[in-house]
Coordinates of C-alpha atoms in Angstrom, one line a residue:
Chain A
M350 CA 25.4 13.4 -3.3
L351 CA 21.9 12.2 -3.5
S352 CA 20.6 15.4 -5.0
L353 CA 23.5 15.1 -7.6
A354 CA 22.1 11.7 -8.5
A355 CA 18.6 13.2 -8.9
L356 CA 20.1 16.0 -11.0
A357 CA 21.9 13.4 -13.1
L358 CA 18.6 11.6 -13.7
R359 CA 16.9 14.8 -14.8
L360 CA 19.7 15.7 -17.2
R361 CA 19.6 12.3 -18.7
V362 CA 15.8 12.2 -19.1
S363 CA 15.2 15.7 -20.2
G364 CA 18.4 16.9 -21.8
C365 CA 20.0 14.0 -23.6
Q366 CA 17.2 12.3 -25.5
G367 CA 18.3 10.7 -28.7
R368 CA 21.8 10.1 -27.4
R369 CA 22.8 6.7 -26.0
R370 CA 21.8 6.5 -22.4
S371 CA 24.4 6.0 -19.7
I372 CA 23.6 3.2 -17.3
A373 CA 21.4 3.6 -14.2
T374 CA 22.5 4.9 -10.9
V375 CA 22.9 1.9 -8.6
V376 CA 20.9 2.2 -5.3
S377 CA 23.0 0.2 -2.8
G378 CA 21.2 -1.6 0.0
N379 CA 24.6 -2.5 1.5
R380 CA 25.6 1.1 1.9
M381 CA 22.2 2.3 3.0
S382 CA 21.6 -0.5 5.5
K383 CA 25.0 0.2 7.0
L384 CA 24.0 3.8 7.6
V385 CA 20.8 2.7 9.2
R386 CA 22.6 0.1 11.5
E387 CA 25.1 2.7 12.6
R388 CA 22.3 5.1 13.5
L389 CA 20.5 2.4 15.4
Q390 CA 23.6 1.5 17.3
K391 CA 23.9 5.1 18.5
E392 CA 20.3 5.1 19.6
V393 CA 20.7 1.8 21.5
E394 CA 23.8 3.2 23.2
K395 CA 21.8 6.3 24.2
M396 CA 19.0 4.2 25.7
R397 CA 21.5 2.0 27.5
S398 CA 23.2 5.0 29.2
Q399 CA 19.9 6.8 29.9
F400 CA 18.0 3.8 31.3
S401 CA 20.7 2.0 33.4
G402 CA 21.8 -0.7 31.0
F403 CA 18.4 -1.1 29.2
R404 CA 18.7 -3.0 25.9
P405 CA 16.0 -3.6 23.2
G406 CA 15.1 -7.3 23.2
L407 CA 14.3 -9.4 20.1
L408 CA 13.1 -13.0 20.1
V409 CA 13.3 -15.1 17.0
L410 CA 11.0 -18.1 17.2
Q411 CA 11.8 -20.9 14.7
V412 CA 10.0 -24.2 14.1
G413 CA 12.1 -26.9 12.5
D414 CA 15.5 -26.6 10.8
R415 CA 15.2 -25.3 7.2
D416 CA 18.6 -24.3 5.7
D417 CA 17.3 -21.0 4.3
S418 CA 15.6 -20.1 7.6
N419 CA 18.9 -20.8 9.5
L420 CA 20.7 -18.5 7.1
Y421 CA 18.2 -15.6 7.5
I422 CA 18.1 -16.0 11.2
S423 CA 21.8 -15.9 11.6
S424 CA 22.0 -12.7 9.6
K425 CA 19.3 -11.2 11.9
L426 CA 21.2 -12.3 15.0
K427 CA 24.4 -10.9 13.7
A428 CA 22.9 -7.5 12.9
A429 CA 21.2 -7.4 16.3
A430 CA 24.5 -8.2 18.1
E431 CA 26.3 -5.4 16.3
I432 CA 23.7 -2.8 17.1
G433 CA 23.4 -3.9 20.8
I434 CA 20.0 -5.5 20.6
D435 CA 19.6 -8.4 23.0
A436 CA 18.5 -11.1 20.4
R437 CA 17.5 -14.6 21.4
H438 CA 16.8 -17.5 19.1
V439 CA 14.3 -20.2 20.3
R440 CA 14.2 -23.2 18.0
L441 CA 11.4 -25.7 18.5
P442 CA 11.8 -29.2 16.9
N443 CA 9.9 -30.0 13.7
T444 CA 7.7 -32.2 15.8
A445 CA 6.3 -29.2 17.6
R446 CA 2.5 -28.9 17.7
Q447 CA 0.5 -25.7 17.2
D448 CA -0.3 -25.4 20.9
E449 CA 3.3 -25.5 21.8
V450 CA 4.2 -22.7 19.3
L451 CA 1.2 -20.7 20.6
Q452 CA 2.4 -21.2 24.2
N453 CA 5.9 -19.9 23.3
I454 CA 4.3 -16.8 21.7
R455 CA 2.1 -16.1 24.7
S456 CA 5.1 -16.4 27.0
A457 CA 7.1 -13.9 24.8
N458 CA 4.1 -11.6 24.6
A459 CA 4.1 -11.5 28.4
N460 CA 7.8 -11.0 28.8
V461 CA 8.7 -7.4 29.4
S462 CA 12.3 -7.8 28.2
V463 CA 11.0 -8.9 24.7
H464 CA 10.2 -5.8 22.6
G465 CA 10.2 -7.5 19.2
L466 CA 8.9 -11.0 18.5
I467 CA 9.1 -12.6 15.1
V468 CA 8.2 -16.1 14.0
Q469 CA 10.4 -17.3 11.2
L470 CA 8.3 -18.4 8.2
P471 CA 7.7 -20.8 6.7
L472 CA 7.0 -23.1 9.7
D473 CA 8.8 -26.4 9.3
S474 CA 6.7 -28.9 11.2
V475 CA 5.5 -32.4 10.6
N476 CA 2.2 -31.3 12.2
R477 CA -0.4 -29.1 10.7
I478 CA 0.0 -25.5 12.0
D479 CA -2.1 -22.6 10.9
T480 CA 0.4 -19.9 10.0
Q481 CA -2.2 -17.2 10.0
L482 CA -3.2 -18.1 13.6
I483 CA 0.4 -18.0 14.7
T484 CA 1.1 -14.7 13.0
N485 CA -1.9 -13.1 14.7
A486 CA -1.0 -14.5 18.1
V487 CA 2.0 -12.1 18.3
A488 CA 1.0 -9.1 20.3
P489 CA 0.5 -6.1 17.9
E490 CA 2.9 -3.9 19.9
K491 CA 5.7 -6.5 19.5
D492 CA 4.9 -7.5 15.9
V493 CA 8.1 -6.0 14.5
D494 CA 7.6 -8.0 11.2
G495 CA 4.3 -6.1 10.8
L496 CA 2.5 -9.2 9.6
S497 CA -0.5 -9.4 12.0
C498 CA -4.0 -8.6 10.7
I499 CA -4.2 -5.5 13.0
N500 CA -0.9 -4.0 11.7
A501 CA -1.9 -4.9 8.1
G502 CA -5.4 -3.3 8.6
K503 CA -3.9 -0.1 9.9
L504 CA -1.3 0.1 7.1
S505 CA -3.9 -0.7 4.4
R506 CA -6.2 2.0 5.6
G507 CA -3.5 4.7 5.9
D508 CA -3.1 4.7 9.7
L509 CA 0.7 4.5 9.6
T510 CA 1.7 6.2 12.8
D511 CA 1.2 3.5 15.4
C512 CA 1.7 0.3 13.3
F513 CA 4.9 -1.6 12.4
L514 CA 5.7 -1.4 8.7
P515 CA 6.7 -4.7 7.2
C516 CA 10.4 -4.9 6.8
T517 CA 10.9 -5.6 3.0
P518 CA 8.5 -2.9 1.7
N519 CA 9.7 -0.4 4.3
G520 CA 13.3 -1.1 3.1
C521 CA 12.2 -0.5 -0.5
M522 CA 10.7 2.9 0.6
E523 CA 14.0 3.8 2.2
L524 CA 15.8 3.0 -1.0
I525 CA 13.3 5.0 -3.1
R526 CA 13.8 8.0 -0.8
Q527 CA 17.6 7.7 -1.4
T528 CA 17.1 8.3 -5.1
G529 CA 15.8 11.8 -4.3
V530 CA 12.8 11.0 -6.6
S531 CA 9.6 12.0 -4.8
V532 CA 6.8 9.4 -4.6
A533 CA 3.8 11.7 -4.3
G534 CA 1.9 12.1 -7.6
K535 CA 4.1 9.5 -9.4
H536 CA 2.7 6.4 -11.1
A537 CA 4.0 3.4 -9.1
V538 CA 3.6 -0.2 -10.3
V539 CA 4.0 -3.1 -7.9
I540 CA 4.3 -6.6 -9.4
G541 CA 3.2 -9.2 -6.8
R542 CA 0.5 -9.2 -4.1
S543 CA 2.1 -11.3 -1.3
K544 CA 1.5 -10.6 2.3
I545 CA 5.2 -9.7 3.0
V546 CA 6.1 -7.8 -0.1
G547 CA 3.5 -6.8 -2.8
A548 CA 0.4 -6.1 -0.7
P549 CA 2.1 -3.9 1.9
M550 CA 4.3 -2.3 -0.7
H551 CA 1.1 -1.1 -2.5
D552 CA -0.1 0.4 0.7
L553 CA 3.1 2.2 1.5
L554 CA 3.3 3.7 -2.0
L555 CA -0.4 4.7 -1.9
W556 CA -0.2 6.4 1.5
N557 CA 2.9 8.2 0.3
H558 CA 0.5 9.5 -2.4
A559 CA 1.6 7.7 -5.5
T560 CA -1.0 6.5 -8.0
V561 CA -0.5 2.7 -7.6
T562 CA -1.1 -0.2 -10.0
T563 CA -0.8 -3.7 -8.6
C564 CA 0.0 -6.4 -11.2
H565 CA 0.1 -10.2 -10.6
S566 CA -0.2 -13.6 -12.3
W567 CA -3.6 -12.6 -13.8
T568 CA -2.2 -9.5 -15.5
H569 CA -2.1 -10.2 -19.2
D570 CA -0.4 -7.0 -20.4
L571 CA 2.5 -6.8 -17.9
P572 CA 5.1 -5.2 -20.2
L573 CA 2.5 -2.4 -21.0
Q574 CA 1.7 -1.9 -17.3
V575 CA 5.4 -1.8 -16.4
G576 CA 6.1 0.7 -19.1
R577 CA 3.9 3.2 -17.3
A578 CA 5.8 3.1 -14.0
D579 CA 7.8 6.0 -12.8
I580 CA 8.6 3.7 -9.8
L581 CA 8.6 -0.1 -10.2
V582 CA 8.8 -2.6 -7.3
V583 CA 9.0 -6.3 -8.2
G584 CA 8.5 -9.1 -5.8
V585 CA 7.4 -12.3 -7.5
G586 CA 10.2 -14.8 -7.2
R587 CA 10.7 -15.3 -11.0
A588 CA 14.3 -15.0 -12.1
E589 CA 14.9 -12.0 -14.5
M590 CA 11.3 -11.9 -15.5
V591 CA 11.1 -8.1 -16.0
R592 CA 13.1 -7.1 -19.1
G593 CA 14.9 -3.8 -19.7
D594 CA 12.9 -2.9 -22.8
W595 CA 9.6 -3.0 -20.8
L596 CA 10.8 -0.1 -18.6
K597 CA 9.9 3.6 -18.8
E598 CA 13.1 5.6 -19.5
G599 CA 14.5 6.9 -16.2
A600 CA 12.3 4.7 -13.9
V601 CA 13.2 3.8 -10.4
V602 CA 13.5 0.0 -10.3
I603 CA 13.4 -1.8 -7.0
D604 CA 14.0 -5.6 -7.2
C605 CA 12.9 -7.7 -4.2
G606 CA 13.7 -11.0 -6.0
I607 CA 16.3 -13.5 -4.7
N608 CA 16.5 -16.4 -7.2
Q609 CA 19.1 -19.0 -7.7
V610 CA 20.0 -19.9 -11.3
P611 CA 22.5 -22.4 -12.6
D612 CA 25.9 -20.9 -13.5
E613 CA 28.7 -23.1 -14.6
T614 CA 31.3 -20.3 -14.2
K615 CA 30.8 -20.3 -10.4
A616 CA 32.4 -22.8 -8.1
S617 CA 29.0 -23.3 -6.4
G618 CA 27.4 -23.9 -9.8
I619 CA 24.7 -21.3 -9.0
R620 CA 24.3 -17.5 -9.2
V621 CA 21.8 -15.3 -7.3
V622 CA 19.7 -13.0 -9.5
G623 CA 16.6 -10.8 -9.0
D624 CA 13.2 -10.7 -10.6
V625 CA 14.5 -8.0 -13.0
H626 CA 17.0 -8.7 -15.9
Y627 CA 19.7 -6.4 -14.5
T628 CA 22.0 -5.9 -17.5
S629 CA 19.2 -4.8 -19.8
A630 CA 17.2 -2.9 -17.1
N631 CA 20.2 -0.7 -16.2
Q632 CA 20.3 0.6 -19.7
S633 CA 16.9 2.3 -19.4
A634 CA 16.2 2.7 -15.6
G635 CA 17.2 5.9 -13.9
F636 CA 17.9 4.1 -10.6
I637 CA 18.2 0.4 -9.9
T638 CA 18.8 -1.9 -6.9
P639 CA 21.3 -4.7 -7.4
V640 CA 20.7 -8.4 -6.4
P641 CA 22.4 -9.2 -4.1
G642 CA 23.2 -6.1 -2.1
G643 CA 19.9 -4.2 -2.7
V644 CA 16.6 -4.9 -0.9
G645 CA 17.9 -7.9 1.0
P646 CA 20.2 -6.1 3.6
M647 CA 17.5 -3.4 3.9
T648 CA 15.0 -6.0 5.2
V649 CA 17.3 -6.9 8.1
A650 CA 18.0 -3.3 8.8
M651 CA 14.3 -2.4 8.9
L652 CA 13.7 -5.3 11.3
M653 CA 16.3 -3.8 13.6
Q654 CA 14.7 -0.4 13.3
N655 CA 11.3 -1.7 14.2
T656 CA 12.8 -3.5 17.2
V657 CA 14.5 -0.3 18.4
Q658 CA 11.3 1.7 17.8
S659 CA 9.3 -0.9 19.8
A660 CA 11.7 -0.6 22.7
Q661 CA 11.5 3.2 22.6
R662 CA 7.7 3.0 22.7
F663 CA 8.0 0.6 25.7
L664 CA 10.2 3.1 27.5
Q665 CA 7.8 5.9 26.6
N666 CA 4.9 4.0 28.0
Q667 CA 6.8 3.2 31.2
K668 CA 7.2 7.0 31.8
H669 CA 3.4 7.6 31.8
Chain B
M1103 CA -31.2 -11.4 -19.6
L1104 CA -27.8 -10.6 -18.1
S1105 CA -25.9 -12.7 -20.6
L1106 CA -27.8 -10.8 -23.3
A1107 CA -26.5 -7.6 -21.8
A1108 CA -23.0 -9.0 -21.9
L1109 CA -23.5 -10.1 -25.5
A1110 CA -24.8 -6.7 -26.4
L1111 CA -21.6 -5.2 -25.0
R1112 CA -19.4 -7.5 -26.9
L1113 CA -21.2 -6.7 -30.2
R1114 CA -21.0 -3.0 -29.5
V1115 CA -17.3 -3.1 -28.7
S1116 CA -16.1 -5.5 -31.3
G1117 CA -18.5 -5.3 -34.1
C1118 CA -19.9 -1.8 -34.4
Q1119 CA -16.8 0.5 -34.3
G1120 CA -17.2 3.7 -36.2
R1121 CA -21.0 3.7 -35.8
R1122 CA -22.7 5.9 -33.2
R1123 CA -22.9 3.9 -30.0
S1124 CA -26.1 3.1 -28.3
I1125 CA -26.4 4.2 -24.7
A1126 CA -25.0 2.1 -21.8
T1127 CA -27.0 -0.7 -20.1
V1128 CA -28.2 0.6 -16.8
V1129 CA -27.2 -1.6 -13.8
S1130 CA -30.0 -1.0 -11.4
G1131 CA -29.2 -1.2 -7.7
N1132 CA -32.9 -0.8 -6.9
R1133 CA -33.8 -4.0 -8.7
M1134 CA -30.7 -5.9 -7.6
S1135 CA -31.1 -4.9 -3.9
K1136 CA -34.7 -6.0 -4.0
L1137 CA -33.6 -9.5 -5.2
V1138 CA -31.0 -9.7 -2.4
R1139 CA -33.6 -8.6 0.3
E1140 CA -36.1 -11.1 -1.0
R1141 CA -33.5 -13.9 -0.7
L1142 CA -32.5 -12.8 2.8
Q1143 CA -36.2 -12.7 3.9
K1144 CA -36.5 -16.4 2.9
E1145 CA -33.3 -17.2 4.7
V1146 CA -34.5 -15.5 7.9
E1147 CA -37.8 -17.3 7.7
K1148 CA -35.9 -20.6 7.4
M1149 CA -33.8 -19.8 10.5
R1150 CA -36.9 -18.8 12.4
S1151 CA -38.7 -22.0 11.7
Q1152 CA -35.7 -24.3 12.2
F1153 CA -34.5 -22.6 15.4
S1154 CA -37.8 -22.0 17.3
G1155 CA -38.4 -18.3 16.5
F1156 CA -34.7 -17.3 16.3
R1157 CA -34.1 -13.9 14.5
P1158 CA -30.9 -12.2 13.5
G1159 CA -30.3 -9.2 15.7
L1160 CA -28.8 -5.8 14.5
L1161 CA -27.9 -3.0 16.8
V1162 CA -27.4 0.5 15.3
L1163 CA -25.6 2.8 17.7
Q1164 CA -25.9 6.5 17.0
V1165 CA -24.3 9.5 18.8
G1166 CA -26.0 12.8 18.3
D1167 CA -28.7 13.7 15.9
R1168 CA -27.4 14.5 12.4
D1169 CA -30.1 14.7 9.7
D1170 CA -28.2 12.6 7.2
S1171 CA -27.5 9.9 9.8
N1172 CA -31.1 9.8 10.8
L1173 CA -32.1 9.3 7.1
Y1174 CA -29.5 6.4 6.6
I1175 CA -30.5 4.8 9.9
S1176 CA -34.2 4.9 9.1
S1177 CA -33.6 3.2 5.7
K1178 CA -31.5 0.5 7.5
L1179 CA -34.2 -0.1 10.1
K1180 CA -36.9 -0.3 7.4
A1181 CA -34.9 -2.9 5.3
A1182 CA -34.2 -4.9 8.5
A1183 CA -37.9 -5.0 9.5
E1184 CA -39.0 -6.1 6.0
I1185 CA -36.4 -9.0 6.0
G1186 CA -37.3 -10.1 9.6
I1187 CA -34.1 -8.9 11.3
D1188 CA -34.6 -7.7 14.8
A1189 CA -33.1 -4.3 14.5
R1190 CA -32.7 -1.9 17.4
H1191 CA -31.6 1.7 17.4
V1192 CA -29.7 3.1 20.4
R1193 CA -29.2 6.9 20.2
L1194 CA -26.9 8.6 22.7
P1195 CA -27.1 12.3 23.1
N1196 CA -24.5 14.6 21.6
T1197 CA -23.1 15.1 25.1
A1198 CA -22.1 11.5 25.2
R1199 CA -18.4 10.9 26.2
Q1200 CA -16.1 8.3 24.7
D1201 CA -16.3 6.0 27.7
E1202 CA -20.1 5.9 27.5
V1203 CA -20.0 5.0 23.8
L1204 CA -17.4 2.3 24.5
Q1205 CA -19.6 0.9 27.4
N1206 CA -22.5 0.6 25.0
I1207 CA -20.3 -1.3 22.5
R1208 CA -19.0 -3.6 25.1
S1209 CA -22.5 -4.4 26.3
A1210 CA -23.6 -5.1 22.7
N1211 CA -20.5 -7.3 22.1
A1212 CA -21.5 -9.4 25.1
N1213 CA -25.2 -9.6 24.1
V1214 CA -25.9 -13.0 22.4
S1215 CA -29.0 -11.6 20.7
V1216 CA -27.0 -9.0 18.8
H1217 CA -25.3 -10.5 15.8
G1218 CA -24.5 -7.3 13.9
L1219 CA -23.3 -4.1 15.6
I1220 CA -22.8 -0.9 13.7
V1221 CA -21.8 2.6 14.9
Q1222 CA -23.3 5.2 12.6
L1223 CA -20.5 7.6 11.4
P1224 CA -19.6 10.4 11.7
L1225 CA -20.0 10.6 15.5
D1226 CA -21.9 13.8 16.4
S1227 CA -20.7 14.6 19.9
V1228 CA -19.6 17.9 21.6
N1229 CA -16.8 15.8 23.2
R1230 CA -13.7 14.5 21.6
I1231 CA -14.2 10.9 20.6
D1232 CA -11.6 8.8 18.8
T1233 CA -13.6 7.3 15.8
Q1234 CA -10.8 4.7 15.2
L1235 CA -10.9 3.5 18.8
I1236 CA -14.7 3.2 18.6
T1237 CA -14.7 1.3 15.3
N1238 CA -12.1 -1.2 16.6
A1239 CA -14.0 -1.8 19.9
V1240 CA -16.7 -3.6 17.9
A1241 CA -16.1 -7.4 18.2
P1242 CA -14.8 -8.6 14.8
E1243 CA -17.4 -11.3 14.6
K1244 CA -20.2 -8.7 14.9
D1245 CA -18.5 -6.0 12.8
V1246 CA -21.0 -6.2 9.9
D1247 CA -19.8 -2.8 8.6
G1248 CA -16.4 -4.5 8.1
L1249 CA -14.6 -1.4 9.2
S1250 CA -12.4 -2.7 12.1
C1251 CA -8.7 -3.1 11.7
I1252 CA -8.9 -6.9 11.9
N1253 CA -11.5 -7.1 9.1
A1254 CA -9.6 -4.6 7.0
G1255 CA -6.3 -6.5 7.6
K1256 CA -7.9 -9.8 6.4
L1257 CA -9.5 -8.2 3.3
S1258 CA -6.4 -6.3 2.3
R1259 CA -4.2 -9.4 2.5
G1260 CA -6.7 -11.7 0.6
D1261 CA -8.2 -13.6 3.5
L1262 CA -11.8 -13.1 2.4
T1263 CA -13.4 -16.2 3.8
D1264 CA -13.9 -15.3 7.5
C1265 CA -14.1 -11.5 7.4
F1266 CA -17.0 -9.2 6.8
L1267 CA -16.8 -7.3 3.5
P1268 CA -17.5 -3.5 3.8
C1269 CA -21.0 -2.9 2.5
T1270 CA -20.5 -0.3 -0.2
P1271 CA -17.6 -2.0 -2.0
N1272 CA -19.4 -5.4 -1.6
G1273 CA -22.5 -3.9 -3.2
C1274 CA -20.4 -2.6 -6.1
M1275 CA -19.0 -6.1 -6.6
E1276 CA -22.5 -7.5 -6.8
L1277 CA -23.4 -4.9 -9.4
I1278 CA -20.3 -5.7 -11.4
R1279 CA -21.2 -9.4 -11.3
Q1280 CA -24.6 -8.6 -12.6
T1281 CA -23.1 -7.1 -15.8
G1282 CA -21.7 -10.6 -16.7
V1283 CA -18.3 -9.0 -17.2
S1284 CA -15.7 -11.1 -15.4
V1285 CA -13.3 -9.2 -13.2
A1286 CA -10.3 -11.6 -13.3
G1287 CA -7.6 -10.2 -15.6
K1288 CA -9.4 -7.0 -16.3
H1289 CA -7.8 -3.5 -15.6
A1290 CA -9.9 -1.9 -12.8
V1291 CA -9.4 1.7 -11.8
V1292 CA -10.7 2.9 -8.4
I1293 CA -10.9 6.7 -7.8
G1294 CA -10.7 7.4 -4.0
R1295 CA -8.9 5.7 -1.1
S1296 CA -11.4 6.2 1.8
K1297 CA -11.8 3.5 4.5
I1298 CA -15.4 2.8 3.6
V1299 CA -15.2 2.9 -0.3
G1300 CA -12.0 3.2 -2.2
A1301 CA -9.5 1.3 -0.1
P1302 CA -11.6 -1.8 0.4
M1303 CA -12.9 -1.6 -3.2
H1304 CA -9.2 -1.9 -4.3
D1305 CA -8.8 -5.0 -2.2
L1306 CA -12.0 -6.7 -3.4
L1307 CA -11.1 -6.1 -7.1
L1308 CA -7.5 -7.2 -6.5
W1309 CA -8.5 -10.5 -4.8
N1310 CA -11.0 -11.1 -7.5
H1311 CA -7.9 -11.0 -9.7
A1312 CA -8.2 -7.7 -11.5
T1313 CA -5.1 -5.6 -12.2
V1314 CA -6.0 -2.6 -10.0
T1315 CA -5.0 1.1 -10.2
T1316 CA -5.9 3.4 -7.3
C1317 CA -6.2 7.1 -8.1
H1318 CA -6.8 10.0 -5.7
S1319 CA -6.3 13.7 -5.2
W1320 CA -2.6 13.5 -6.0
T1321 CA -3.2 11.8 -9.3
H1322 CA -2.3 14.4 -12.0
D1323 CA -3.3 12.5 -15.1
L1324 CA -6.8 11.3 -14.0
P1325 CA -8.5 11.3 -17.5
L1326 CA -5.6 9.2 -18.8
Q1327 CA -5.8 6.7 -16.0
V1328 CA -9.6 6.5 -16.3
G1329 CA -9.3 5.8 -20.0
R1330 CA -7.4 2.6 -19.2
A1331 CA -10.2 1.1 -17.1
D1332 CA -12.3 -1.9 -18.2
I1333 CA -14.0 -1.4 -14.8
L1334 CA -14.2 2.0 -13.1
V1335 CA -15.4 2.5 -9.5
V1336 CA -15.6 6.1 -8.3
G1337 CA -16.1 7.2 -4.7
V1338 CA -14.8 10.7 -4.1
G1339 CA -17.8 12.9 -3.4
R1340 CA -17.3 15.4 -6.2
A1341 CA -20.4 16.0 -8.3
E1342 CA -20.1 14.8 -11.9
M1343 CA -16.2 14.9 -11.8
V1344 CA -15.7 12.0 -14.2
R1345 CA -16.6 13.0 -17.8
G1346 CA -17.9 10.6 -20.5
D1347 CA -15.1 11.4 -22.9
W1348 CA -12.5 10.1 -20.3
L1349 CA -14.0 6.6 -20.5
K1350 CA -12.8 3.5 -22.4
E1351 CA -15.5 2.5 -24.8
G1352 CA -17.7 -0.2 -23.2
A1353 CA -16.3 0.2 -19.7
V1354 CA -18.3 -0.9 -16.6
V1355 CA -18.9 2.3 -14.6
I1356 CA -19.8 2.1 -10.9
D1357 CA -20.7 5.4 -9.3
C1358 CA -20.6 5.6 -5.4
G1359 CA -21.1 9.3 -5.3
I1360 CA -24.2 10.9 -3.7
N1361 CA -23.9 14.7 -4.2
Q1362 CA -26.5 17.4 -3.9
V1363 CA -26.4 20.2 -6.6
P1364 CA -28.7 23.2 -7.0
D1365 CA -31.5 22.6 -9.4
E1366 CA -34.1 25.4 -9.9
T1367 CA -36.5 23.0 -11.7
K1368 CA -37.0 21.0 -8.6
A1369 CA -39.4 21.9 -5.8
S1370 CA -36.7 21.2 -3.3
G1371 CA -34.2 23.3 -5.2
I1372 CA -31.7 20.5 -5.3
R1373 CA -30.9 17.4 -7.3
V1374 CA -28.9 14.3 -6.3
V1375 CA -26.0 13.4 -8.7
G1376 CA -23.1 11.0 -8.6
D1377 CA -19.4 11.5 -9.1
V1378 CA -19.8 10.6 -12.8
H1379 CA -21.3 12.9 -15.3
Y1380 CA -24.1 10.5 -16.2
T1381 CA -25.4 11.9 -19.5
S1382 CA -22.0 11.9 -21.2
A1383 CA -20.8 8.7 -19.5
N1384 CA -23.7 6.6 -20.7
Q1385 CA -22.7 7.4 -24.3
S1386 CA -19.4 5.5 -24.0
A1387 CA -19.8 3.1 -21.0
G1388 CA -21.0 -0.4 -21.6
F1389 CA -22.7 -0.5 -18.2
I1390 CA -23.4 2.2 -15.8
T1391 CA -25.0 2.6 -12.4
P1392 CA -27.5 5.4 -11.9
V1393 CA -27.6 7.9 -9.0
P1394 CA -29.9 7.6 -7.1
G1395 CA -30.9 3.9 -7.4
G1396 CA -27.4 2.4 -8.0
V1397 CA -24.9 1.7 -5.3
G1398 CA -26.9 3.4 -2.5
P1399 CA -29.6 0.7 -2.1
M1400 CA -27.0 -2.0 -2.5
T1401 CA -25.1 -0.7 0.5
V1402 CA -28.1 -1.3 2.7
A1403 CA -28.8 -4.7 1.2
M1404 CA -25.2 -5.8 1.9
L1405 CA -25.5 -4.7 5.5
M1406 CA -28.5 -6.9 5.8
Q1407 CA -26.6 -9.7 4.1
N1408 CA -23.7 -9.4 6.6
T1409 CA -26.1 -9.4 9.5
V1410 CA -27.9 -12.6 8.3
Q1411 CA -24.5 -14.2 7.6
S1412 CA -23.3 -13.3 11.1
A1413 CA -26.4 -14.9 12.6
Q1414 CA -25.8 -18.0 10.6
R1415 CA -22.2 -18.2 11.8
F1416 CA -23.5 -17.7 15.4
L1417 CA -26.0 -20.7 15.0
Q1418 CA -23.2 -22.8 13.4
N1419 CA -21.0 -22.1 16.4
Q1420 CA -23.8 -23.0 18.8
K1421 CA -24.0 -26.5 17.2
H1422 CA -20.4 -27.3 17.9

């Protein structure tokens, strides 16, 4: 089915020029993440039967009570429960001090039943807490968000085998693979250079052998740069910024944006859109991820994958 | 003088199109590195008088006896001596085992008179030694080569304030600054993605706000990519690969290559050339670094700068 999609793209790009293009193939994160979660569930069952009831453990540490964080955490806990991961949620009050947060991290680092440890960001505390310090306090071998300096250093220099890949960019790579379009030798353009999306996305594309251009707020010729992309990944948090007429015909377009815009036709009065203007982009892209239902569910699935992988590494090390 | 150079570039690019171009302004690493070393000498003298004879300490650890390593080390020791840095050279035999190398690193990490510790690469041992393990054993606060995972992680994610910048890319940035051409908003192209040149060069250009494209052996349209560069940095180790007619008119061209090619007109039978074909490139570039005398001497100067900076941080921490 995927190779059919790739074939369809080729026909469209090479054989039908001049004719009005059909719309892009939608790359569904909902469908893909479901497949990943089903696979992980089987792997966890296997571990459980082979190692007398063993389950991968995930600890989600939260400071404060932000609505968006609560929402993200509940979707992580739900996915973990379905897969069979033993997920725990520790919430510290927004009066928590840095030392207290660090103490909780150290305790989880030392706990052999915790294989994945994530700190939900942003930290919601009335006290000043150094986010960087907190992120780097997580033991590298439990850093399933892949955000510590050590994991970032390995990824950025191409040592991908023993680090954890950050969940959103790793999810994007899975979606790109699903298109059947090979990354090696392609020109990839990443818009954004954040620690959790743009910067590690650059690294993943580069070490999968794409020629990579990183654009950001200082890039003055963004439409021109975007027009050169065989593969485009956007993670900037600006609603519908990338327009369809910027795109190279047939490009793979991966949209990491989750933005709320006013919409009077909705009961809630709002609508969720990406960083890409979907209705124009799907007239020229070869493949495109929808928002919602694209990158978002993949992020959670990749967190689960990293947690299962961490548990597998733990068991492997126990054997030796 | 530098602003004149920048003015000359502007005139050339904007006002003289159609006329035959004059040759590029040469960006001398010899001259620039001399200025850096003179400044560092004064800073070391100041430390020495303020802190009763204190001197920054650099330890160069070598395994084996490679000719090229011996040459590089001797130029580092010479520069250190001139500046007033207390540099020591420890050479282990090529029969050294990994444990012995690690033991030497741990001992230097613990030695308060060592502020900078570098391991000369490649390791020349008859035994199998994990270079990555060795590089990461150097304490981050003494890693003046800037090659450990932690330093790479900080640099790649834009936390440039408390890490050590790798010497060759940092030297390139100094040379670019000398041209008077601002990096922010420019399109920079880096050819190569090695740990010591290309990958950290990308990071430095990106976090100085250039739009950055990284090219490498998988890039199939290299001349096209190069032609888009306002700033081009090349570090691939292929003699004279980049041709002058690939370049954008007026580009800043930084050549990190050091390649030996046969030359019958020389007594030695060889000649040292860069990765850029100099005689054609200087017809279209705005600024160009020569080889030798460009990036090479800057690398050593930046190592000295990192060592002095590490000693200054050490003194600062002593005060608190």
